[in-house]
Amino acid sequence: MAMSAASEEKDEQNEHFEDEEQGDEEEEEQAKPYMDISELEQMKISSTDIKKLRDGNFYTVESIAYTPKKQLTEIKGISDQKVEKIQEAAYKLLSTNMTFCTASDYYQKRSEIIKITTGSTKLDELLGGGIETGSITEIFGEFRTGKTQICHMLCVTCQFPVSSGGAEGCALYIDTEGTFRPKRVAQMAERFGMDSNDLLDNISFARAYSSDHQMKLLQEAASMMTTSHYSLVIVDSATALFRSEYVGRAELAERQQILGKFLRQLLQLCDIFGVAVVITNQVVSDPSGMSMFGPQTKPIGGNIIAHASTTRVSLRKGSKATRIAKIFDSPNLPEDECQFTISNEGIVDE
């Protein structure tokens, strides 16, 4: 009887996905959340200058408007005067986004934000409905607390229809520690009766081998997002390479500066393409946080990563396969915690 019920659930899920896919085909010409950089031509910016901007890894009008002028002047063949003209053109094209609006208008805009389910009802409730698109969610904890497992699960659920807790988009996965396993993603997809081949085709994966390579991959990501619809970006882990390459207090300032630049690029992906960005982070012992329960830990990265992350979630081990998630910092979520379980099916309730 249990097997029959599970089979019926999968059939219903598949039917629902098929219905949603048919609906998607009817709405192929959906408005993009960004403006392609070619739109600058209507503001009398030459095609030659637009090509130079593309060569400088700027693919949208928003990326021009959101970038400091001194950074734009570094593009080969673009003078200070041209930067003024190009950025002014970008501001005019984005006039409604680059000025004040009422709080009620912004409230309405916020109410339309899509949230991606984690697979666990309790964890979703803790996060106010799931992983929020358009912002950075940081997940940190010691090893074996479930950080990478959650990332794998989100690669599955982000492809769900919006009505099923997904965002109907592809996933982009940057792996800095060599822990991504496609077989594990396929195993999690079986829970919902999804075709693993189609699902894996919708995940763009890259292994980052250095912090410089990690930065370069983000530039590639921006280009990819102008040709396909992505709803999720994962960096697992965001800090591991920076931590290993910049050692000691002498290199701390440089590390934080480059890490800040990396996080700024992630924030731009959120602002321009509306993707959910999930980064994992390691922890270190905090001698100042000693308590009767022993040494405390804190996420690495300091204030740089703390200010860039909208929602910060800490994970710790529970009994057996149980994990405990706690809201460490959030502008709108209460400091609460919940328990979830890691099983063969992925992230589930206890």
mmCIF file of N, CA and C in Angstrom, residues 62-188:
data_model
loop_
_atom_site.group_PDB
_atom_site.id
_atom_site.type_symbol
_atom_site.label_atom_id
_atom_site.label_comp_id
_atom_site.label_asym_id
_atom_site.label_seq_id
_atom_site.Cartn_x
_atom_site.Cartn_y
_atom_site.Cartn_z
ATOM 1 N N GLU A 62 21.954 47.075 -17.078
ATOM 2 C CA GLU A 62 22.032 47.172 -15.620
ATOM 3 C C GLU A 62 23.465 47.070 -15.122
ATOM 4 N N SER A 63 24.250 46.197 -15.719
ATOM 5 C CA SER A 63 25.637 46.036 -15.268
ATOM 6 C C SER A 63 26.438 47.317 -15.484
ATOM 7 N N ILE A 64 26.087 48.077 -16.519
ATOM 8 C CA ILE A 64 26.746 49.371 -16.763
ATOM 9 C C ILE A 64 26.315 50.388 -15.712
ATOM 10 N N ALA A 65 25.013 50.416 -15.435
ATOM 11 C CA ALA A 65 24.475 51.397 -14.492
ATOM 12 C C ALA A 65 24.935 51.143 -13.068
ATOM 13 N N TYR A 66 25.117 49.868 -12.701
ATOM 14 C CA TYR A 66 25.445 49.512 -11.317
ATOM 15 C C TYR A 66 26.949 49.515 -11.027
ATOM 16 N N THR A 67 27.775 49.680 -12.049
ATOM 17 C CA THR A 67 29.227 49.587 -11.870
ATOM 18 C C THR A 67 29.843 50.976 -11.691
ATOM 19 N N PRO A 68 30.767 51.143 -10.736
ATOM 20 C CA PRO A 68 31.441 52.442 -10.549
ATOM 21 C C PRO A 68 32.173 52.881 -11.810
ATOM 22 N N LYS A 69 32.203 54.188 -12.045
ATOM 23 C CA LYS A 69 32.831 54.724 -13.254
ATOM 24 C C LYS A 69 34.302 54.329 -13.368
ATOM 25 N N LYS A 70 35.008 54.351 -12.246
ATOM 26 C CA LYS A 70 36.444 54.045 -12.307
ATOM 27 C C LYS A 70 36.703 52.626 -12.799
ATOM 28 N N GLN A 71 35.735 51.731 -12.577
ATOM 29 C CA GLN A 71 35.884 50.361 -13.069
ATOM 30 C C GLN A 71 35.599 50.298 -14.569
ATOM 31 N N LEU A 72 34.662 51.108 -15.035
ATOM 32 C CA LEU A 72 34.332 51.128 -16.461
ATOM 33 C C LEU A 72 35.481 51.719 -17.288
ATOM 34 N N THR A 73 36.219 52.655 -16.690
ATOM 35 C CA THR A 73 37.340 53.272 -17.415
ATOM 36 C C THR A 73 38.479 52.287 -17.661
ATOM 37 N N GLU A 74 38.461 51.153 -16.979
ATOM 38 C CA GLU A 74 39.492 50.134 -17.164
ATOM 39 C C GLU A 74 39.269 49.311 -18.434
ATOM 40 N N ILE A 75 38.064 49.464 -19.042
ATOM 41 C CA ILE A 75 37.768 48.722 -20.272
ATOM 42 C C ILE A 75 38.597 49.286 -21.417
ATOM 43 N N LYS A 76 39.260 48.423 -22.128
ATOM 44 C CA LYS A 76 40.152 48.847 -23.210
ATOM 45 C C LYS A 76 39.365 49.562 -24.309
ATOM 46 N N GLY A 77 39.821 50.784 -24.652
ATOM 47 C CA GLY A 77 39.196 51.531 -25.734
ATOM 48 C C GLY A 77 38.042 52.416 -25.315
ATOM 49 N N ILE A 78 37.726 52.464 -24.019
ATOM 50 C CA ILE A 78 36.640 53.305 -23.513
ATOM 51 C C ILE A 78 37.244 54.440 -22.685
ATOM 52 N N SER A 79 37.140 55.664 -23.172
ATOM 53 C CA SER A 79 37.714 56.824 -22.485
ATOM 54 C C SER A 79 36.801 57.303 -21.356
ATOM 55 N N ASP A 80 37.323 58.215 -20.534
ATOM 56 C CA ASP A 80 36.535 58.769 -19.432
ATOM 57 C C ASP A 80 35.286 59.466 -19.949
ATOM 58 N N GLN A 81 35.405 60.185 -21.058
ATOM 59 C CA GLN A 81 34.256 60.894 -21.628
ATOM 60 C C GLN A 81 33.191 59.922 -22.115
ATOM 61 N N LYS A 82 33.652 58.828 -22.735
ATOM 62 C CA LYS A 82 32.703 57.820 -23.213
ATOM 63 C C LYS A 82 31.995 57.131 -22.051
ATOM 64 N N VAL A 83 32.712 56.909 -20.975
ATOM 65 C CA VAL A 83 32.108 56.288 -19.789
ATOM 66 C C VAL A 83 30.961 57.149 -19.280
ATOM 67 N N GLU A 84 31.180 58.472 -19.233
ATOM 68 C CA GLU A 84 30.139 59.408 -18.798
ATOM 69 C C GLU A 84 28.903 59.277 -19.686
ATOM 70 N N LYS A 85 29.132 59.268 -20.999
ATOM 71 C CA LYS A 85 28.041 59.195 -21.968
ATOM 72 C C LYS A 85 27.304 57.853 -21.872
ATOM 73 N N ILE A 86 28.062 56.755 -21.789
ATOM 74 C CA ILE A 86 27.472 55.421 -21.754
ATOM 75 C C ILE A 86 26.656 55.213 -20.477
ATOM 76 N N GLN A 87 27.216 55.643 -19.352
ATOM 77 C CA GLN A 87 26.504 55.440 -18.092
ATOM 78 C C GLN A 87 25.259 56.331 -18.008
ATOM 79 N N GLU A 88 25.339 57.516 -18.557
ATOM 80 C CA GLU A 88 24.172 58.405 -18.590
ATOM 81 C C GLU A 88 23.063 57.789 -19.432
ATOM 82 N N ALA A 89 23.446 57.144 -20.539
ATOM 83 C CA ALA A 89 22.466 56.457 -21.390
ATOM 84 C C ALA A 89 21.815 55.296 -20.647
ATOM 85 N N ALA A 90 22.634 54.569 -19.877
ATOM 86 C CA ALA A 90 22.116 53.443 -19.096
ATOM 87 C C ALA A 90 21.120 53.931 -18.038
ATOM 88 N N TYR A 91 21.444 55.043 -17.375
ATOM 89 C CA TYR A 91 20.548 55.611 -16.366
ATOM 90 C C TYR A 91 19.191 55.977 -16.978
ATOM 91 N N LYS A 92 19.215 56.539 -18.182
ATOM 92 C CA LYS A 92 17.961 56.952 -18.829
ATOM 93 C C LYS A 92 17.105 55.745 -19.195
ATOM 94 N N LEU A 93 17.752 54.695 -19.678
ATOM 95 C CA LEU A 93 17.010 53.480 -20.030
ATOM 96 C C LEU A 93 16.401 52.809 -18.797
ATOM 97 N N LEU A 94 17.049 52.986 -17.649
ATOM 98 C CA LEU A 94 16.584 52.363 -16.403
ATOM 99 C C LEU A 94 16.011 53.407 -15.441
ATOM 100 N N SER A 95 15.424 54.444 -15.989
ATOM 101 C CA SER A 95 14.975 55.578 -15.164
ATOM 102 C C SER A 95 14.039 55.170 -14.035
ATOM 103 N N THR A 96 13.188 54.173 -14.270
ATOM 104 C CA THR A 96 12.232 53.769 -13.225
ATOM 105 C C THR A 96 12.907 52.984 -12.098
ATOM 106 N N ASN A 97 14.072 52.387 -12.383
ATOM 107 C CA ASN A 97 14.771 51.592 -11.368
ATOM 108 C C ASN A 97 15.850 52.366 -10.625
ATOM 109 N N MET A 98 16.206 53.526 -11.148
ATOM 110 C CA MET A 98 17.344 54.263 -10.603
ATOM 111 C C MET A 98 16.924 55.500 -9.802
ATOM 112 N N THR A 99 15.683 55.501 -9.320
ATOM 113 C CA THR A 99 15.210 56.642 -8.545
ATOM 114 C C THR A 99 14.332 56.148 -7.397
ATOM 115 N N PHE A 100 13.719 57.073 -6.663
ATOM 116 C CA PHE A 100 12.893 56.716 -5.522
ATOM 117 C C PHE A 100 11.545 56.135 -5.958
ATOM 118 N N CYS A 101 10.985 55.303 -5.074
ATOM 119 C CA CYS A 101 9.611 54.828 -5.247
ATOM 120 C C CYS A 101 8.971 54.816 -3.864
ATOM 121 N N THR A 102 7.672 54.665 -3.798
ATOM 122 C CA THR A 102 7.005 54.638 -2.495
ATOM 123 C C THR A 102 7.220 53.280 -1.841
ATOM 124 N N ALA A 103 7.127 53.265 -0.526
ATOM 125 C CA ALA A 103 7.293 52.005 0.209
ATOM 126 C C ALA A 103 6.209 51.009 -0.176
ATOM 127 N N SER A 104 5.008 51.510 -0.492
ATOM 128 C CA SER A 104 3.917 50.604 -0.877
ATOM 129 C C SER A 104 4.214 49.937 -2.220
ATOM 130 N N ASP A 105 4.830 50.695 -3.148
ATOM 131 C CA ASP A 105 5.212 50.097 -4.434
ATOM 132 C C ASP A 105 6.288 49.029 -4.241
ATOM 133 N N TYR A 106 7.235 49.340 -3.364
ATOM 134 C CA TYR A 106 8.307 48.380 -3.106
ATOM 135 C C TYR A 106 7.757 47.145 -2.378
ATOM 136 N N TYR A 107 6.782 47.378 -1.498
ATOM 137 C CA TYR A 107 6.129 46.265 -0.794
ATOM 138 C C TYR A 107 5.465 45.326 -1.803
ATOM 139 N N GLN A 108 4.786 45.913 -2.793
ATOM 140 C CA GLN A 108 4.133 45.113 -3.827
ATOM 141 C C GLN A 108 5.159 44.323 -4.628
ATOM 142 N N LYS A 109 6.276 44.974 -4.942
ATOM 143 C CA LYS A 109 7.342 44.308 -5.683
ATOM 144 C C LYS A 109 7.919 43.144 -4.879
ATOM 145 N N ARG A 110 8.117 43.355 -3.590
ATOM 146 C CA ARG A 110 8.657 42.310 -2.713
ATOM 147 C C ARG A 110 7.692 41.120 -2.600
ATOM 148 N N SER A 111 6.399 41.403 -2.656
ATOM 149 C CA SER A 111 5.402 40.332 -2.507
ATOM 150 C C SER A 111 5.413 39.369 -3.689
ATOM 151 N N GLU A 112 6.016 39.786 -4.794
ATOM 152 C CA GLU A 112 6.062 38.940 -5.994
ATOM 153 C C GLU A 112 7.333 38.100 -6.073
ATOM 154 N N ILE A 113 8.198 38.214 -5.061
ATOM 155 C CA ILE A 113 9.450 37.448 -5.059
ATOM 156 C C ILE A 113 9.179 35.956 -4.926
ATOM 157 N N ILE A 114 9.840 35.177 -5.760
ATOM 158 C CA ILE A 114 9.685 33.715 -5.740
ATOM 159 C C ILE A 114 10.636 33.104 -4.720
ATOM 160 N N LYS A 115 10.158 32.071 -4.027
ATOM 161 C CA LYS A 115 10.992 31.356 -3.062
ATOM 162 C C LYS A 115 11.081 29.880 -3.451
ATOM 163 N N ILE A 116 12.270 29.320 -3.305
ATOM 164 C CA ILE A 116 12.548 27.939 -3.735
ATOM 165 C C ILE A 116 12.524 27.009 -2.528
ATOM 166 N N THR A 117 11.746 25.957 -2.621
ATOM 167 C CA THR A 117 11.636 25.011 -1.516
ATOM 168 C C THR A 117 12.934 24.223 -1.303
ATOM 169 N N THR A 118 13.200 23.891 -0.065
ATOM 170 C CA THR A 118 14.387 23.101 0.282
ATOM 171 C C THR A 118 14.092 21.602 0.304
ATOM 172 N N GLY A 119 12.812 21.268 0.184
ATOM 173 C CA GLY A 119 12.400 19.870 0.298
ATOM 174 C C GLY A 119 11.892 19.516 1.680
ATOM 175 N N SER A 120 12.164 20.381 2.663
ATOM 176 C CA SER A 120 11.708 20.188 4.035
ATOM 177 C C SER A 120 10.727 21.297 4.387
ATOM 178 N N THR A 121 9.522 20.910 4.803
ATOM 179 C CA THR A 121 8.497 21.890 5.170
ATOM 180 C C THR A 121 8.956 22.745 6.344
ATOM 181 N N LYS A 122 9.592 22.111 7.322
ATOM 182 C CA LYS A 122 10.035 22.844 8.511
ATOM 183 C C LYS A 122 11.130 23.858 8.172
ATOM 184 N N LEU A 123 12.062 23.445 7.311
ATOM 185 C CA LEU A 123 13.144 24.352 6.921
ATOM 186 C C LEU A 123 12.593 25.501 6.078
ATOM 187 N N ASP A 124 11.622 25.192 5.215
ATOM 188 C CA ASP A 124 10.977 26.244 4.427
ATOM 189 C C ASP A 124 10.301 27.269 5.330
ATOM 190 N N GLU A 125 9.609 26.784 6.345
ATOM 191 C CA GLU A 125 8.926 27.679 7.287
ATOM 192 C C GLU A 125 9.928 28.565 8.015
ATOM 193 N N LEU A 126 11.061 27.994 8.392
ATOM 194 C CA LEU A 126 12.110 28.768 9.068
ATOM 195 C C LEU A 126 12.597 29.896 8.167
ATOM 196 N N LEU A 127 12.683 29.610 6.858
ATOM 197 C CA LEU A 127 13.198 30.581 5.893
ATOM 198 C C LEU A 127 12.110 31.506 5.339
ATOM 199 N N GLY A 128 10.924 31.416 5.916
ATOM 200 C CA GLY A 128 9.843 32.283 5.464
ATOM 201 C C GLY A 128 9.258 31.877 4.125
ATOM 202 N N GLY A 129 9.352 30.580 3.800
ATOM 203 C CA GLY A 129 8.779 30.064 2.563
ATOM 204 C C GLY A 129 9.779 29.367 1.659
ATOM 205 N N GLY A 130 11.055 29.498 1.965
ATOM 206 C CA GLY A 130 12.090 28.859 1.153
ATOM 207 C C GLY A 130 13.240 29.814 0.887
ATOM 208 N N ILE A 131 14.133 29.414 -0.022
ATOM 209 C CA ILE A 131 15.279 30.248 -0.392
ATOM 210 C C ILE A 131 14.792 31.386 -1.288
ATOM 211 N N GLU A 132 15.069 32.611 -0.881
ATOM 212 C CA GLU A 132 14.560 33.782 -1.586
ATOM 213 C C GLU A 132 15.371 34.094 -2.841
ATOM 214 N N THR A 133 14.677 34.337 -3.953
ATOM 215 C CA THR A 133 15.360 34.770 -5.171
ATOM 216 C C THR A 133 15.682 36.260 -5.054
ATOM 217 N N GLY A 134 16.694 36.684 -5.792
ATOM 218 C CA GLY A 134 17.070 38.091 -5.775
ATOM 219 C C GLY A 134 17.922 38.503 -4.595
ATOM 220 N N SER A 135 18.430 37.538 -3.841
ATOM 221 C CA SER A 135 19.284 37.858 -2.696
ATOM 222 C C SER A 135 20.251 36.708 -2.421
ATOM 223 N N ILE A 136 21.230 36.977 -1.541
ATOM 224 C CA ILE A 136 22.230 35.971 -1.183
ATOM 225 C C ILE A 136 21.848 35.314 0.138
ATOM 226 N N THR A 137 21.812 34.000 0.147
ATOM 227 C CA THR A 137 21.604 33.220 1.364
ATOM 228 C C THR A 137 22.895 32.483 1.681
ATOM 229 N N GLU A 138 23.415 32.717 2.862
ATOM 230 C CA GLU A 138 24.656 32.056 3.289
ATOM 231 C C GLU A 138 24.316 30.913 4.245
ATOM 232 N N ILE A 139 24.888 29.749 3.981
ATOM 233 C CA ILE A 139 24.705 28.581 4.855
ATOM 234 C C ILE A 139 26.073 28.178 5.377
ATOM 235 N N PHE A 140 26.246 28.214 6.689
ATOM 236 C CA PHE A 140 27.558 27.876 7.240
ATOM 237 C C PHE A 140 27.429 26.861 8.374
ATOM 238 N N GLY A 141 28.523 26.174 8.609
ATOM 239 C CA GLY A 141 28.561 25.166 9.661
ATOM 240 C C GLY A 141 29.801 24.306 9.528
ATOM 241 N N GLU A 142 30.017 23.426 10.507
ATOM 242 C CA GLU A 142 31.151 22.517 10.459
ATOM 243 C C GLU A 142 30.939 21.479 9.358
ATOM 244 N N PHE A 143 31.973 20.656 9.128
ATOM 245 C CA PHE A 143 31.838 19.615 8.112
ATOM 246 C C PHE A 143 30.757 18.612 8.529
ATOM 247 N N ARG A 144 30.093 18.031 7.529
ATOM 248 C CA ARG A 144 29.037 17.033 7.725
ATOM 249 C C ARG A 144 27.794 17.595 8.432
ATOM 250 N N THR A 145 27.519 18.874 8.220
ATOM 251 C CA THR A 145 26.292 19.425 8.806
ATOM 252 C C THR A 145 25.181 19.556 7.762
ATOM 253 N N GLY A 146 25.488 19.262 6.493
ATOM 254 C CA GLY A 146 24.441 19.240 5.470
ATOM 255 C C GLY A 146 24.465 20.390 4.480
ATOM 256 N N LYS A 147 25.522 21.190 4.472
ATOM 257 C CA LYS A 147 25.587 22.347 3.576
ATOM 258 C C LYS A 147 25.498 21.919 2.107
ATOM 259 N N THR A 148 26.358 20.990 1.719
ATOM 260 C CA THR A 148 26.390 20.543 0.322
ATOM 261 C C THR A 148 25.137 19.768 -0.048
ATOM 262 N N GLN A 149 24.562 19.044 0.902
ATOM 263 C CA GLN A 149 23.334 18.292 0.637
ATOM 264 C C GLN A 149 22.182 19.242 0.299
ATOM 265 N N ILE A 150 22.099 20.351 1.012
ATOM 266 C CA ILE A 150 21.065 21.347 0.724
ATOM 267 C C ILE A 150 21.287 21.932 -0.674
ATOM 268 N N CYS A 151 22.542 22.186 -1.017
ATOM 269 C CA CYS A 151 22.858 22.720 -2.345
ATOM 270 C C CYS A 151 22.430 21.757 -3.447
ATOM 271 N N HIS A 152 22.694 20.464 -3.253
ATOM 272 C CA HIS A 152 22.279 19.456 -4.225
ATOM 273 C C HIS A 152 20.761 19.434 -4.365
ATOM 274 N N MET A 153 20.076 19.528 -3.228
ATOM 275 C CA MET A 153 18.610 19.483 -3.237
ATOM 276 C C MET A 153 18.030 20.674 -3.986
ATOM 277 N N LEU A 154 18.612 21.849 -3.796
ATOM 278 C CA LEU A 154 18.115 23.052 -4.453
ATOM 279 C C LEU A 154 18.283 22.987 -5.972
ATOM 280 N N CYS A 155 19.296 22.233 -6.440
ATOM 281 C CA CYS A 155 19.473 22.045 -7.881
ATOM 282 C C CYS A 155 18.282 21.304 -8.486
ATOM 283 N N VAL A 156 17.623 20.498 -7.676
ATOM 284 C CA VAL A 156 16.421 19.775 -8.110
ATOM 285 C C VAL A 156 15.197 20.678 -8.013
ATOM 286 N N THR A 157 14.985 21.268 -6.842
ATOM 287 C CA THR A 157 13.736 21.999 -6.588
ATOM 288 C C THR A 157 13.634 23.316 -7.347
ATOM 289 N N CYS A 158 14.761 23.926 -7.717
ATOM 290 C CA CYS A 158 14.683 25.192 -8.454
ATOM 291 C C CYS A 158 14.050 24.996 -9.824
ATOM 292 N N GLN A 159 14.024 23.752 -10.306
ATOM 293 C CA GLN A 159 13.452 23.461 -11.622
ATOM 294 C C GLN A 159 11.961 23.171 -11.562
ATOM 295 N N PHE A 160 11.402 23.083 -10.355
ATOM 296 C CA PHE A 160 9.969 22.867 -10.183
ATOM 297 C C PHE A 160 9.189 24.060 -10.758
ATOM 298 N N PRO A 161 7.911 23.842 -11.085
ATOM 299 C CA PRO A 161 7.034 24.970 -11.391
ATOM 300 C C PRO A 161 6.903 25.867 -10.165
ATOM 301 N N VAL A 162 6.602 27.125 -10.369
ATOM 302 C CA VAL A 162 6.456 28.069 -9.258
ATOM 303 C C VAL A 162 5.381 27.596 -8.283
ATOM 304 N N SER A 163 4.306 27.029 -8.817
ATOM 305 C CA SER A 163 3.201 26.568 -7.970
ATOM 306 C C SER A 163 3.588 25.383 -7.089
ATOM 307 N N SER A 164 4.714 24.729 -7.418
ATOM 308 C CA SER A 164 5.180 23.586 -6.618
ATOM 309 C C SER A 164 6.380 23.926 -5.753
ATOM 310 N N GLY A 165 6.683 25.223 -5.629
ATOM 311 C CA GLY A 165 7.793 25.641 -4.777
ATOM 312 C C GLY A 165 9.107 25.811 -5.513
ATOM 313 N N GLY A 166 9.055 25.876 -6.838
ATOM 314 C CA GLY A 166 10.267 26.064 -7.622
ATOM 315 C C GLY A 166 10.336 27.444 -8.242
ATOM 316 N N ALA A 167 11.266 27.599 -9.192
ATOM 317 C CA ALA A 167 11.417 28.886 -9.876
ATOM 318 C C ALA A 167 11.516 28.707 -11.393
ATOM 319 N N GLU A 168 11.271 27.463 -11.860
ATOM 320 C CA GLU A 168 11.216 27.163 -13.287
ATOM 321 C C GLU A 168 12.466 27.631 -14.038
ATOM 322 N N GLY A 169 13.628 27.388 -13.439
ATOM 323 C CA GLY A 169 14.863 27.815 -14.078
ATOM 324 C C GLY A 169 15.982 26.808 -13.903
ATOM 325 N N CYS A 170 17.077 27.066 -14.598
ATOM 326 C CA CYS A 170 18.255 26.209 -14.497
ATOM 327 C C CYS A 170 19.082 26.590 -13.268
ATOM 328 N N ALA A 171 20.004 25.721 -12.916
ATOM 329 C CA ALA A 171 20.905 25.960 -11.788
ATOM 330 C C ALA A 171 22.336 26.086 -12.295
ATOM 331 N N LEU A 172 23.102 26.952 -11.650
ATOM 332 C CA LEU A 172 24.522 27.121 -11.966
ATOM 333 C C LEU A 172 25.316 26.828 -10.699
ATOM 334 N N TYR A 173 26.225 25.878 -10.780
ATOM 335 C CA TYR A 173 26.918 25.366 -9.596
ATOM 336 C C TYR A 173 28.427 25.556 -9.738
ATOM 337 N N ILE A 174 29.021 26.370 -8.853
ATOM 338 C CA ILE A 174 30.468 26.542 -8.801
ATOM 339 C C ILE A 174 30.992 25.775 -7.589
ATOM 340 N N ASP A 175 31.799 24.780 -7.850
ATOM 341 C CA ASP A 175 32.303 23.882 -6.802
ATOM 342 C C ASP A 175 33.784 24.178 -6.556
ATOM 343 N N THR A 176 34.119 24.588 -5.347
ATOM 344 C CA THR A 176 35.520 24.914 -5.032
ATOM 345 C C THR A 176 36.207 23.816 -4.224
ATOM 346 N N GLU A 177 35.445 22.816 -3.798
ATOM 347 C CA GLU A 177 36.018 21.778 -2.934
ATOM 348 C C GLU A 177 35.913 20.374 -3.509
ATOM 349 N N GLY A 178 35.369 20.241 -4.711
ATOM 350 C CA GLY A 178 35.270 18.928 -5.347
ATOM 351 C C GLY A 178 34.235 18.018 -4.717
ATOM 352 N N THR A 179 33.105 18.583 -4.252
ATOM 353 C CA THR A 179 32.095 17.783 -3.557
ATOM 354 C C THR A 179 30.795 17.616 -4.336
ATOM 355 N N PHE A 180 30.710 18.188 -5.544
ATOM 356 C CA PHE A 180 29.474 18.045 -6.320
ATOM 357 C C PHE A 180 29.389 16.641 -6.912
ATOM 358 N N ARG A 181 28.223 15.987 -6.744
ATOM 359 C CA ARG A 181 28.003 14.636 -7.235
ATOM 360 C C ARG A 181 26.689 14.564 -8.020
ATOM 361 N N PRO A 182 26.756 14.505 -9.356
ATOM 362 C CA PRO A 182 25.530 14.423 -10.166
ATOM 363 C C PRO A 182 24.659 13.225 -9.797
ATOM 364 N N LYS A 183 25.301 12.114 -9.418
ATOM 365 C CA LYS A 183 24.542 10.916 -9.046
ATOM 366 C C LYS A 183 23.658 11.180 -7.838
ATOM 367 N N ARG A 184 24.152 11.996 -6.915
ATOM 368 C CA ARG A 184 23.370 12.342 -5.722
ATOM 369 C C ARG A 184 22.163 13.208 -6.111
ATOM 370 N N VAL A 185 22.354 14.108 -7.055
ATOM 371 C CA VAL A 185 21.246 14.944 -7.530
ATOM 372 C C VAL A 185 20.181 14.067 -8.196
ATOM 373 N N ALA A 186 20.625 13.112 -9.017
ATOM 374 C CA ALA A 186 19.694 12.200 -9.687
ATOM 375 C C ALA A 186 18.931 11.362 -8.668
ATOM 376 N N GLN A 187 19.618 10.948 -7.608
ATOM 377 C CA GLN A 187 18.974 10.175 -6.544
ATOM 378 C C GLN A 187 17.870 10.989 -5.874
ATOM 379 N N MET A 188 18.146 12.272 -5.625
ATOM 380 C CA MET A 188 17.140 13.141 -5.012
ATOM 381 C C MET A 188 15.958 13.372 -5.950
#
